[in-house]
Each structure stands twice: as C-alpha cells, then as structure tokens.
C-alpha cells in the first residue's frame, strides 16, 4: 500500500514554530525509505504522523492529510492503523506494556486474538530473526538498552505489519548487535514484502539497503533523492578534535575501587575487583549489550548496592556538593518537570543552589547545547537527542568532579557529536574525570585516555587506548576495533 502525505504541518499548542511544515511525500508500496536530519529536525514527529499517533493526540495543532493505501489517517481509528503500520520507537521503554519479554511478545497478538499455536510460531520466528531467543522469559527492566531494542523489534515483527517504521533502531546497540539488525533488515528485504521506513544518522552503514533518502531541516524536507547524494552521506564521520593530555602516571588518583562486586536477583554478577581511575581522565566503558556497563555505573552512584567492596574518593579541592554527575542511558528516566528551565532548576532547588550565579550558568549551558529557545517547552516535546543534551545540562550545572555518561551520543547528529566531544575535552582540561559508556570504536579512539572493557560482567582490562586496540586485535575482538585497525 502506498503512503501519501499532503501539506502536513504540525506544531505543539504552546509553540509558535511548527515542528513539521508543509510536508509533501509519496512512498511507494514496498519501498525502503531512509529519513535523515539533525537532532530536533522533525524526523520522529514525521514517523508519528505516518503511524497515526500524531493525529490521535491532543497536544498539538495538526494540518494536512496522510493516507495509507485507501485509508485516511485522520478518518481511521488508531487500532486499525496499527494493523498495517508497525512502529519501533527509539526508546524501547516507551512502547513496552508488560513486565517480561514473553508477555511483551504476546501482548499485541493476544489483543488481536491470534490462536495460541499461531502465536507461538510467530513469536519464535520473530525472536529467531532478531537473534534474541536467549532473551525470552526475561524481566524487561533487567535488560540492557540494546536487548530491549531487540525485543521491541521482535514484538512488532510478530504482528506481521505491512509498513515497518524504525526510529534509530541501532542507537543503543553495540557493533555486533548493529550488524545483527542490518542482517534482520536484509532478511526482511528478501523474505517479506514490506514497506520499510528507517530514521537514521548512520547513513553510510545502511546505504546498501536503502536507496532513497528524505532529509529534514527545521521541520521541512530539503532533500529527496539518492542516499549517496543526501546531505549527511558526504559528511565524514571523523572526530579529529582530540587534544593532548597529561601522561597517565602524572595524574592524581581520583577514584579507587577495591574488591568491587555486585550480584542481582537473577544471578547476574559484576566482578570489577580493584580499579584506580585518575583525575582528568576520560575512560571509555566498552562491552557488548548486556555485559554490565550500565550496572557498573549505577553501582558507583549507589543506585545498585554492591554486596562487597570499598570505594575511596579523593580530590584536592571540592567543586560543589555533588561529586558524581550521571546522565542515564534512557533520557526520560531523569526528566521530572514540565518545562526545560524548571528541569534544570529542579536539582538546584534541592541543593538550595537556585541563585543568580547558577541561573546565569543555566542560561550559558542552554546556549552552549542549542536549547536556548526551548526553555519554556515541556521536555517531553523535545527530540530524544535534545532530551539527552538537557540531561547533560542538568548534570553539568553542579560542576561534578566525576561525570558518568551512559550512551550520551544516542540521538545526536554528527555536528552535536563533535560539539559534545569538544565539551568533554574542555571538562577534562579542568580536571573532571569522565567515564563514558559508548559503542562506537571511532569515538572511543578519539576521546578516551583508557578503555575499561567489561565482558559478561567481568573486568577484562583497563588499558590505554592503543594497548586496548592491540589486545582486541590479538584476541580477535574485531567489533571493538576502529575501522582502520579492523581492516574493514
């Protein structure tokens, strides 16, 4: 079924500026279309429009027409649209309706009264195609971000949609899982007659599957043509802004862990042992999805309590009441207020720091991260990348001594990635210690002084970056090697 979008515009009621403006787009039945654009350009909003979600909510003002086959979105019940359109959201938690993977995979099928035998067949097939069989019968909230994304995709595929929309499906995934999603899409292209729409920043990675790209800027289509000619395709994914730092042995210790171990109720064990992290280092926390990276960060904060272990924190001079700053992997988990400015002020008020100095600092950070004109908006109306930047602002406002970042680059376009990198280099220069969980080997090589590598809950090493690359080369861990070293 063809998709026809005519003069589509949308804006939130309290905003003057439209999120989408006069969108006209035709997508043929069976076509594979890529949507690109900067963070906050309207990509996800356009996906919501195609999925029928935008028209059936009361948050904004909607104009124009969207037609799927012979059905007008504006005249069709949302549950009827969902029979044809499967939407995998960028944040998997936003679409989960149950507590464990088995129930989640069955949820949509049960609502459609699919017979039990057929339900089991579909669930088995969707788990197999997403390489997620081992995740069945698991607690959803015990899964890593990448594992959640696999279940989200599998649950939609089980419904056999005619149109599949994927909103940055690889943003939470390690290299191995990203390749698996590529293979999933490749298999779908060969075996199912689907219309597939993908929102992606990684244009070059998916160029063999998607031949047409629509590029958005400020809510408008500015390019519609071949992927190889699209605006983001020709931008080199290089981050050549690394600055030299002090040699590791000249730095003062900032954080020391001894016998640092954790175990959850499902039997997952995190075994770090002894570790020393020095002031002003940038540590790249690496490992496959589910290896324990987020768990490790949460134990440092005390969100998860270690069964044993000792932490020693040292600094020459206190920089404020908060030693640790933490940006969660899921941006929505640390948003509490109804406006951007109130979100930043929330923590300040808790610490009685809502003074003129911090208010000025707040305005400075908003401008630095491109949110200066959004301070009166509801944070949940921001794009995912913008939410992550708001999380970072709300954390940096306290000037933490140790900054913990869980996939801070999710949802960021190449320009925002480079800007955040420059900001991290500046923080390192003034002595802030940064531990950042990331998946991208190119970013790892560019930003990190050392690599902390976790595998199956165990610390394998914490080595200077080049030594880590050599270790991976010698031991056959190609997925963690930057492109040049991997021979790709």
PDB file of N, CA and C in Angstrom, residues 81-164:
ATOM      1  N   UNK A  81      -5.132   1.458  12.142  1.00  0.00           N
ATOM      2  CA  UNK A  81      -3.854   1.837  11.545  1.00  0.00           C
ATOM      3  C   UNK A  81      -2.749   0.896  12.012  1.00  0.00           C
ATOM      4  N   UNK A  82      -2.803   0.528  13.301  1.00  0.00           N
ATOM      5  CA  UNK A  82      -1.777  -0.349  13.871  1.00  0.00           C
ATOM      6  C   UNK A  82      -1.786  -1.733  13.238  1.00  0.00           C
ATOM      7  N   UNK A  83      -2.900  -2.135  12.629  1.00  0.00           N
ATOM      8  CA  UNK A  83      -2.925  -3.411  11.917  1.00  0.00           C
ATOM      9  C   UNK A  83      -1.996  -3.387  10.710  1.00  0.00           C
ATOM     10  N   UNK A  84      -1.793  -2.203  10.144  1.00  0.00           N
ATOM     11  CA  UNK A  84      -0.985  -2.090   8.933  1.00  0.00           C
ATOM     12  C   UNK A  84       0.417  -1.552   9.199  1.00  0.00           C
ATOM     13  N   UNK A  85       0.545  -0.690  10.209  1.00  0.00           N
ATOM     14  CA  UNK A  85       1.813   0.004  10.457  1.00  0.00           C
ATOM     15  C   UNK A  85       2.408  -0.449  11.783  1.00  0.00           C
ATOM     16  N   UNK A  86       3.611  -0.972  11.743  1.00  0.00           N
ATOM     17  CA  UNK A  86       4.343  -1.327  12.953  1.00  0.00           C
ATOM     18  C   UNK A  86       5.408  -0.280  13.224  1.00  0.00           C
ATOM     19  N   UNK A  87       5.426   0.267  14.427  1.00  0.00           N
ATOM     20  CA  UNK A  87       6.329   1.364  14.761  1.00  0.00           C
ATOM     21  C   UNK A  87       7.242   0.956  15.906  1.00  0.00           C
ATOM     22  N   UNK A  88       8.533   0.858  15.630  1.00  0.00           N
ATOM     23  CA  UNK A  88       9.522   0.572  16.665  1.00  0.00           C
ATOM     24  C   UNK A  88      10.123   1.895  17.109  1.00  0.00           C
ATOM     25  N   UNK A  89       9.816   2.302  18.326  1.00  0.00           N
ATOM     26  CA  UNK A  89      10.226   3.617  18.805  1.00  0.00           C
ATOM     27  C   UNK A  89      11.700   3.638  19.178  1.00  0.00           C
ATOM     28  N   UNK A  90      12.254   4.840  19.190  1.00  0.00           N
ATOM     29  CA  UNK A  90      13.669   5.000  19.502  1.00  0.00           C
ATOM     30  C   UNK A  90      13.969   4.535  20.925  1.00  0.00           C
ATOM     31  N   UNK A  91      13.102   4.884  21.847  1.00  0.00           N
ATOM     32  CA  UNK A  91      13.249   4.467  23.237  1.00  0.00           C
ATOM     33  C   UNK A  91      12.318   3.282  23.469  1.00  0.00           C
ATOM     34  N   UNK A  92      12.873   2.098  23.564  1.00  0.00           N
ATOM     35  CA  UNK A  92      12.059   0.883  23.659  1.00  0.00           C
ATOM     36  C   UNK A  92      11.102   0.921  24.844  1.00  0.00           C
ATOM     37  N   UNK A  93      11.501   1.526  25.957  1.00  0.00           N
ATOM     38  CA  UNK A  93      10.639   1.565  27.139  1.00  0.00           C
ATOM     39  C   UNK A  93       9.309   2.254  26.858  1.00  0.00           C
ATOM     40  N   UNK A  94       9.307   3.171  25.885  1.00  0.00           N
ATOM     41  CA  UNK A  94       8.082   3.910  25.580  1.00  0.00           C
ATOM     42  C   UNK A  94       6.999   3.019  24.982  1.00  0.00           C
ATOM     43  N   UNK A  95       7.370   1.864  24.442  1.00  0.00           N
ATOM     44  CA  UNK A  95       6.364   1.019  23.807  1.00  0.00           C
ATOM     45  C   UNK A  95       6.081  -0.264  24.568  1.00  0.00           C
ATOM     46  N   UNK A  96       6.811  -0.504  25.648  1.00  0.00           N
ATOM     47  CA  UNK A  96       6.564  -1.713  26.422  1.00  0.00           C
ATOM     48  C   UNK A  96       5.284  -1.570  27.245  1.00  0.00           C
ATOM     49  N   UNK A  97       4.520  -2.645  27.280  1.00  0.00           N
ATOM     50  CA  UNK A  97       3.241  -2.644  28.003  1.00  0.00           C
ATOM     51  C   UNK A  97       3.209  -3.683  29.113  1.00  0.00           C
ATOM     52  N   UNK A  98       4.234  -4.520  29.210  1.00  0.00           N
ATOM     53  CA  UNK A  98       4.238  -5.607  30.191  1.00  0.00           C
ATOM     54  C   UNK A  98       5.549  -5.581  30.971  1.00  0.00           C
ATOM     55  N   UNK A  99       5.768  -6.634  31.763  1.00  0.00           N
ATOM     56  CA  UNK A  99       6.935  -6.657  32.642  1.00  0.00           C
ATOM     57  C   UNK A  99       8.014  -7.639  32.213  1.00  0.00           C
ATOM     58  N   UNK A 100       7.662  -8.611  31.353  1.00  0.00           N
ATOM     59  CA  UNK A 100       8.684  -9.553  30.902  1.00  0.00           C
ATOM     60  C   UNK A 100       8.577  -9.774  29.403  1.00  0.00           C
ATOM     61  N   UNK A 101       9.627 -10.338  28.839  1.00  0.00           N
ATOM     62  CA  UNK A 101       9.722 -10.429  27.382  1.00  0.00           C
ATOM     63  C   UNK A 101       8.655 -11.333  26.783  1.00  0.00           C
ATOM     64  N   UNK A 102       8.342 -12.437  27.441  1.00  0.00           N
ATOM     65  CA  UNK A 102       7.341 -13.362  26.900  1.00  0.00           C
ATOM     66  C   UNK A 102       5.979 -12.685  26.795  1.00  0.00           C
ATOM     67  N   UNK A 103       5.592 -11.958  27.848  1.00  0.00           N
ATOM     68  CA  UNK A 103       4.302 -11.253  27.823  1.00  0.00           C
ATOM     69  C   UNK A 103       4.304 -10.133  26.795  1.00  0.00           C
ATOM     70  N   UNK A 104       5.455  -9.450  26.652  1.00  0.00           N
ATOM     71  CA  UNK A 104       5.538  -8.349  25.692  1.00  0.00           C
ATOM     72  C   UNK A 104       5.386  -8.852  24.263  1.00  0.00           C
ATOM     73  N   UNK A 105       6.018  -9.957  23.954  1.00  0.00           N
ATOM     74  CA  UNK A 105       5.933 -10.527  22.613  1.00  0.00           C
ATOM     75  C   UNK A 105       4.518 -11.008  22.298  1.00  0.00           C
ATOM     76  N   UNK A 106       3.806 -11.438  23.331  1.00  0.00           N
ATOM     77  CA  UNK A 106       2.451 -11.953  23.131  1.00  0.00           C
ATOM     78  C   UNK A 106       1.379 -10.875  23.203  1.00  0.00           C
ATOM     79  N   UNK A 107       1.719  -9.712  23.743  1.00  0.00           N
ATOM     80  CA  UNK A 107       0.715  -8.701  24.062  1.00  0.00           C
ATOM     81  C   UNK A 107      -0.121  -8.300  22.843  1.00  0.00           C
ATOM     82  N   UNK A 108       0.532  -7.876  21.785  1.00  0.00           N
ATOM     83  CA  UNK A 108      -0.197  -7.446  20.594  1.00  0.00           C
ATOM     84  C   UNK A 108      -0.963  -8.574  19.940  1.00  0.00           C
ATOM     85  N   UNK A 109      -0.377  -9.760  19.953  1.00  0.00           N
ATOM     86  CA  UNK A 109      -1.036 -10.925  19.351  1.00  0.00           C
ATOM     87  C   UNK A 109      -2.286 -11.304  20.129  1.00  0.00           C
ATOM     88  N   UNK A 110      -2.212 -11.244  21.451  1.00  0.00           N
ATOM     89  CA  UNK A 110      -3.385 -11.552  22.278  1.00  0.00           C
ATOM     90  C   UNK A 110      -4.510 -10.553  22.022  1.00  0.00           C
ATOM     91  N   UNK A 111      -4.150  -9.279  21.858  1.00  0.00           N
ATOM     92  CA  UNK A 111      -5.163  -8.264  21.583  1.00  0.00           C
ATOM     93  C   UNK A 111      -5.838  -8.484  20.231  1.00  0.00           C
ATOM     94  N   UNK A 112      -5.142  -9.154  19.338  1.00  0.00           N
ATOM     95  CA  UNK A 112      -5.720  -9.438  18.022  1.00  0.00           C
ATOM     96  C   UNK A 112      -6.347 -10.832  17.956  1.00  0.00           C
ATOM     97  N   UNK A 113      -6.372 -11.500  19.090  1.00  0.00           N
ATOM     98  CA  UNK A 113      -6.979 -12.825  19.203  1.00  0.00           C
ATOM     99  C   UNK A 113      -6.351 -13.841  18.250  1.00  0.00           C
ATOM    100  N   UNK A 114      -5.044 -13.780  18.142  1.00  0.00           N
ATOM    101  CA  UNK A 114      -4.321 -14.761  17.341  1.00  0.00           C
ATOM    102  C   UNK A 114      -4.346 -16.101  18.084  1.00  0.00           C
ATOM    103  N   UNK A 115      -4.677 -17.222  17.411  1.00  0.00           N
ATOM    104  CA  UNK A 115      -4.727 -18.528  18.069  1.00  0.00           C
ATOM    105  C   UNK A 115      -3.381 -18.895  18.700  1.00  0.00           C
ATOM    106  N   UNK A 116      -3.402 -19.620  19.821  1.00  0.00           N
ATOM    107  CA  UNK A 116      -2.163 -19.913  20.564  1.00  0.00           C
ATOM    108  C   UNK A 116      -1.064 -20.551  19.726  1.00  0.00           C
ATOM    109  N   UNK A 117      -1.393 -21.529  18.877  1.00  0.00           N
ATOM    110  CA  UNK A 117      -0.366 -22.180  18.072  1.00  0.00           C
ATOM    111  C   UNK A 117       0.286 -21.202  17.106  1.00  0.00           C
ATOM    112  N   UNK A 118      -0.538 -20.366  16.474  1.00  0.00           N
ATOM    113  CA  UNK A 118      -0.027 -19.362  15.551  1.00  0.00           C
ATOM    114  C   UNK A 118       0.796 -18.314  16.309  1.00  0.00           C
ATOM    115  N   UNK A 119       0.348 -17.989  17.522  1.00  0.00           N
ATOM    116  CA  UNK A 119       1.079 -17.027  18.342  1.00  0.00           C
ATOM    117  C   UNK A 119       2.482 -17.538  18.661  1.00  0.00           C
ATOM    118  N   UNK A 120       2.566 -18.797  19.066  1.00  0.00           N
ATOM    119  CA  UNK A 120       3.874 -19.370  19.390  1.00  0.00           C
ATOM    120  C   UNK A 120       4.781 -19.396  18.166  1.00  0.00           C
ATOM    121  N   UNK A 121       4.205 -19.705  17.006  1.00  0.00           N
ATOM    122  CA  UNK A 121       5.005 -19.756  15.777  1.00  0.00           C
ATOM    123  C   UNK A 121       5.552 -18.373  15.437  1.00  0.00           C
ATOM    124  N   UNK A 122       4.703 -17.368  15.543  1.00  0.00           N
ATOM    125  CA  UNK A 122       5.137 -16.010  15.207  1.00  0.00           C
ATOM    126  C   UNK A 122       6.204 -15.495  16.181  1.00  0.00           C
ATOM    127  N   UNK A 123       5.987 -15.755  17.460  1.00  0.00           N
ATOM    128  CA  UNK A 123       6.959 -15.301  18.467  1.00  0.00           C
ATOM    129  C   UNK A 123       8.305 -15.974  18.234  1.00  0.00           C
ATOM    130  N   UNK A 124       8.285 -17.267  17.981  1.00  0.00           N
ATOM    131  CA  UNK A 124       9.523 -17.998  17.723  1.00  0.00           C
ATOM    132  C   UNK A 124      10.246 -17.447  16.503  1.00  0.00           C
ATOM    133  N   UNK A 125       9.486 -17.167  15.441  1.00  0.00           N
ATOM    134  CA  UNK A 125      10.093 -16.648  14.211  1.00  0.00           C
ATOM    135  C   UNK A 125      10.677 -15.252  14.423  1.00  0.00           C
ATOM    136  N   UNK A 126       9.965 -14.407  15.167  1.00  0.00           N
ATOM    137  CA  UNK A 126      10.454 -13.039  15.379  1.00  0.00           C
ATOM    138  C   UNK A 126      11.685 -13.015  16.280  1.00  0.00           C
ATOM    139  N   UNK A 127      11.732 -13.898  17.277  1.00  0.00           N
ATOM    140  CA  UNK A 127      12.925 -13.997  18.121  1.00  0.00           C
ATOM    141  C   UNK A 127      14.112 -14.516  17.330  1.00  0.00           C
ATOM    142  N   UNK A 128      13.858 -15.451  16.442  1.00  0.00           N
ATOM    143  CA  UNK A 128      14.943 -16.029  15.639  1.00  0.00           C
ATOM    144  C   UNK A 128      15.524 -15.001  14.689  1.00  0.00           C
ATOM    145  N   UNK A 129      14.649 -14.221  14.035  1.00  0.00           N
ATOM    146  CA  UNK A 129      15.128 -13.275  13.034  1.00  0.00           C
ATOM    147  C   UNK A 129      15.875 -12.105  13.670  1.00  0.00           C
ATOM    148  N   UNK A 130      15.568 -11.806  14.935  1.00  0.00           N
ATOM    149  CA  UNK A 130      16.273 -10.742  15.651  1.00  0.00           C
ATOM    150  C   UNK A 130      17.408 -11.275  16.520  1.00  0.00           C
ATOM    151  N   UNK A 131      17.657 -12.574  16.447  1.00  0.00           N
ATOM    152  CA  UNK A 131      18.726 -13.217  17.229  1.00  0.00           C
ATOM    153  C   UNK A 131      18.554 -12.922  18.720  1.00  0.00           C
ATOM    154  N   UNK A 132      17.312 -13.086  19.214  1.00  0.00           N
ATOM    155  CA  UNK A 132      17.008 -12.744  20.607  1.00  0.00           C
ATOM    156  C   UNK A 132      16.382 -13.918  21.357  1.00  0.00           C
ATOM    157  N   UNK A 133      16.617 -15.137  20.873  1.00  0.00           N
ATOM    158  CA  UNK A 133      15.990 -16.301  21.519  1.00  0.00           C
ATOM    159  C   UNK A 133      16.337 -16.405  23.001  1.00  0.00           C
ATOM    160  N   UNK A 134      17.580 -16.023  23.351  1.00  0.00           N
ATOM    161  CA  UNK A 134      18.018 -16.181  24.741  1.00  0.00           C
ATOM    162  C   UNK A 134      17.367 -15.161  25.673  1.00  0.00           C
ATOM    163  N   UNK A 135      16.664 -14.181  25.109  1.00  0.00           N
ATOM    164  CA  UNK A 135      16.035 -13.144  25.924  1.00  0.00           C
ATOM    165  C   UNK A 135      14.603 -13.487  26.319  1.00  0.00           C
ATOM    166  N   UNK A 136      14.077 -14.582  25.808  1.00  0.00           N
ATOM    167  CA  UNK A 136      12.703 -14.951  26.155  1.00  0.00           C
ATOM    168  C   UNK A 136      12.597 -15.283  27.644  1.00  0.00           C
ATOM    169  N   UNK A 137      11.446 -14.941  28.230  1.00  0.00           N
ATOM    170  CA  UNK A 137      11.159 -15.176  29.653  1.00  0.00           C
ATOM    171  C   UNK A 137      12.035 -14.327  30.587  1.00  0.00           C
ATOM    172  N   UNK A 138      12.570 -13.201  30.089  1.00  0.00           N
ATOM    173  CA  UNK A 138      13.392 -12.319  30.921  1.00  0.00           C
ATOM    174  C   UNK A 138      12.576 -11.122  31.403  1.00  0.00           C
ATOM    175  N   UNK A 139      12.975 -10.562  32.539  1.00  0.00           N
ATOM    176  CA  UNK A 139      12.401  -9.319  33.040  1.00  0.00           C
ATOM    177  C   UNK A 139      12.850  -8.176  32.129  1.00  0.00           C
ATOM    178  N   UNK A 140      11.892  -7.433  31.578  1.00  0.00           N
ATOM    179  CA  UNK A 140      12.241  -6.360  30.635  1.00  0.00           C
ATOM    180  C   UNK A 140      13.150  -5.318  31.260  1.00  0.00           C
ATOM    181  N   UNK A 141      12.956  -5.053  32.539  1.00  0.00           N
ATOM    182  CA  UNK A 141      13.700  -3.974  33.170  1.00  0.00           C
ATOM    183  C   UNK A 141      15.069  -4.420  33.678  1.00  0.00           C
ATOM    184  N   UNK A 142      15.379  -5.691  33.429  1.00  0.00           N
ATOM    185  CA  UNK A 142      16.725  -6.189  33.717  1.00  0.00           C
ATOM    186  C   UNK A 142      17.579  -6.213  32.452  1.00  0.00           C
ATOM    187  N   UNK A 143      16.961  -5.914  31.301  1.00  0.00           N
ATOM    188  CA  UNK A 143      17.679  -5.969  30.030  1.00  0.00           C
ATOM    189  C   UNK A 143      18.490  -4.702  29.813  1.00  0.00           C
ATOM    190  N   UNK A 144      19.553  -4.832  29.026  1.00  0.00           N
ATOM    191  CA  UNK A 144      20.298  -3.653  28.602  1.00  0.00           C
ATOM    192  C   UNK A 144      19.496  -2.901  27.549  1.00  0.00           C
ATOM    193  N   UNK A 145      19.933  -1.686  27.220  1.00  0.00           N
ATOM    194  CA  UNK A 145      19.242  -0.899  26.212  1.00  0.00           C
ATOM    195  C   UNK A 145      19.177  -1.605  24.872  1.00  0.00           C
ATOM    196  N   UNK A 146      20.272  -2.232  24.467  1.00  0.00           N
ATOM    197  CA  UNK A 146      20.292  -2.941  23.202  1.00  0.00           C
ATOM    198  C   UNK A 146      19.391  -4.159  23.194  1.00  0.00           C
ATOM    199  N   UNK A 147      19.353  -4.875  24.307  1.00  0.00           N
ATOM    200  CA  UNK A 147      18.479  -6.048  24.406  1.00  0.00           C
ATOM    201  C   UNK A 147      17.010  -5.638  24.351  1.00  0.00           C
ATOM    202  N   UNK A 148      16.689  -4.516  24.989  1.00  0.00           N
ATOM    203  CA  UNK A 148      15.312  -4.018  24.914  1.00  0.00           C
ATOM    204  C   UNK A 148      14.921  -3.703  23.474  1.00  0.00           C
ATOM    205  N   UNK A 149      15.857  -3.128  22.716  1.00  0.00           N
ATOM    206  CA  UNK A 149      15.563  -2.779  21.333  1.00  0.00           C
ATOM    207  C   UNK A 149      15.275  -4.024  20.503  1.00  0.00           C
ATOM    208  N   UNK A 150      16.005  -5.092  20.759  1.00  0.00           N
ATOM    209  CA  UNK A 150      15.760  -6.341  20.042  1.00  0.00           C
ATOM    210  C   UNK A 150      14.348  -6.866  20.319  1.00  0.00           C
ATOM    211  N   UNK A 151      13.935  -6.816  21.572  1.00  0.00           N
ATOM    212  CA  UNK A 151      12.587  -7.287  21.926  1.00  0.00           C
ATOM    213  C   UNK A 151      11.527  -6.377  21.318  1.00  0.00           C
ATOM    214  N   UNK A 152      11.790  -5.070  21.303  1.00  0.00           N
ATOM    215  CA  UNK A 152      10.832  -4.135  20.697  1.00  0.00           C
ATOM    216  C   UNK A 152      10.636  -4.460  19.220  1.00  0.00           C
ATOM    217  N   UNK A 153      11.712  -4.715  18.509  1.00  0.00           N
ATOM    218  CA  UNK A 153      11.616  -5.051  17.083  1.00  0.00           C
ATOM    219  C   UNK A 153      10.911  -6.386  16.896  1.00  0.00           C
ATOM    220  N   UNK A 154      11.276  -7.368  17.717  1.00  0.00           N
ATOM    221  CA  UNK A 154      10.663  -8.698  17.596  1.00  0.00           C
ATOM    222  C   UNK A 154       9.161  -8.636  17.850  1.00  0.00           C
ATOM    223  N   UNK A 155       8.727  -7.845  18.841  1.00  0.00           N
ATOM    224  CA  UNK A 155       7.301  -7.777  19.158  1.00  0.00           C
ATOM    225  C   UNK A 155       6.496  -7.161  18.020  1.00  0.00           C
ATOM    226  N   UNK A 156       7.099  -6.229  17.289  1.00  0.00           N
ATOM    227  CA  UNK A 156       6.421  -5.621  16.148  1.00  0.00           C
ATOM    228  C   UNK A 156       6.410  -6.574  14.959  1.00  0.00           C
ATOM    229  N   UNK A 157       7.522  -7.240  14.702  1.00  0.00           N
ATOM    230  CA  UNK A 157       7.575  -8.179  13.578  1.00  0.00           C
ATOM    231  C   UNK A 157       6.569  -9.313  13.744  1.00  0.00           C
ATOM    232  N   UNK A 158       6.304  -9.712  14.991  1.00  0.00           N
ATOM    233  CA  UNK A 158       5.346 -10.794  15.245  1.00  0.00           C
ATOM    234  C   UNK A 158       3.939 -10.419  14.788  1.00  0.00           C
ATOM    235  N   UNK A 159       3.667  -9.128  14.643  1.00  0.00           N
ATOM    236  CA  UNK A 159       2.338  -8.671  14.230  1.00  0.00           C
ATOM    237  C   UNK A 159       2.157  -8.673  12.712  1.00  0.00           C
ATOM    238  N   UNK A 160       3.242  -8.976  11.988  1.00  0.00           N
ATOM    239  CA  UNK A 160       3.192  -9.027  10.520  1.00  0.00           C
ATOM    240  C   UNK A 160       2.658  -7.734   9.901  1.00  0.00           C
ATOM    241  N   UNK A 161       3.269  -6.592  10.204  1.00  0.00           N
ATOM    242  CA  UNK A 161       2.783  -5.336   9.620  1.00  0.00           C
ATOM    243  C   UNK A 161       3.107  -5.259   8.129  1.00  0.00           C
ATOM    244  N   UNK A 162       2.400  -4.400   7.417  1.00  0.00           N
ATOM    245  CA  UNK A 162       2.685  -4.148   6.010  1.00  0.00           C
ATOM    246  C   UNK A 162       3.673  -2.991   5.855  1.00  0.00           C
ATOM    247  N   UNK A 163       3.687  -2.097   6.852  1.00  0.00           N
ATOM    248  CA  UNK A 163       4.633  -0.985   6.886  1.00  0.00           C
ATOM    249  C   UNK A 163       5.395  -1.066   8.206  1.00  0.00           C
ATOM    250  N   UNK A 164       6.710  -1.023   8.134  1.00  0.00           N
ATOM    251  CA  UNK A 164       7.548  -1.082   9.333  1.00  0.00           C
ATOM    252  C   UNK A 164       8.336   0.217   9.440  1.00  0.00           C
TER     253      UNK A 164
END
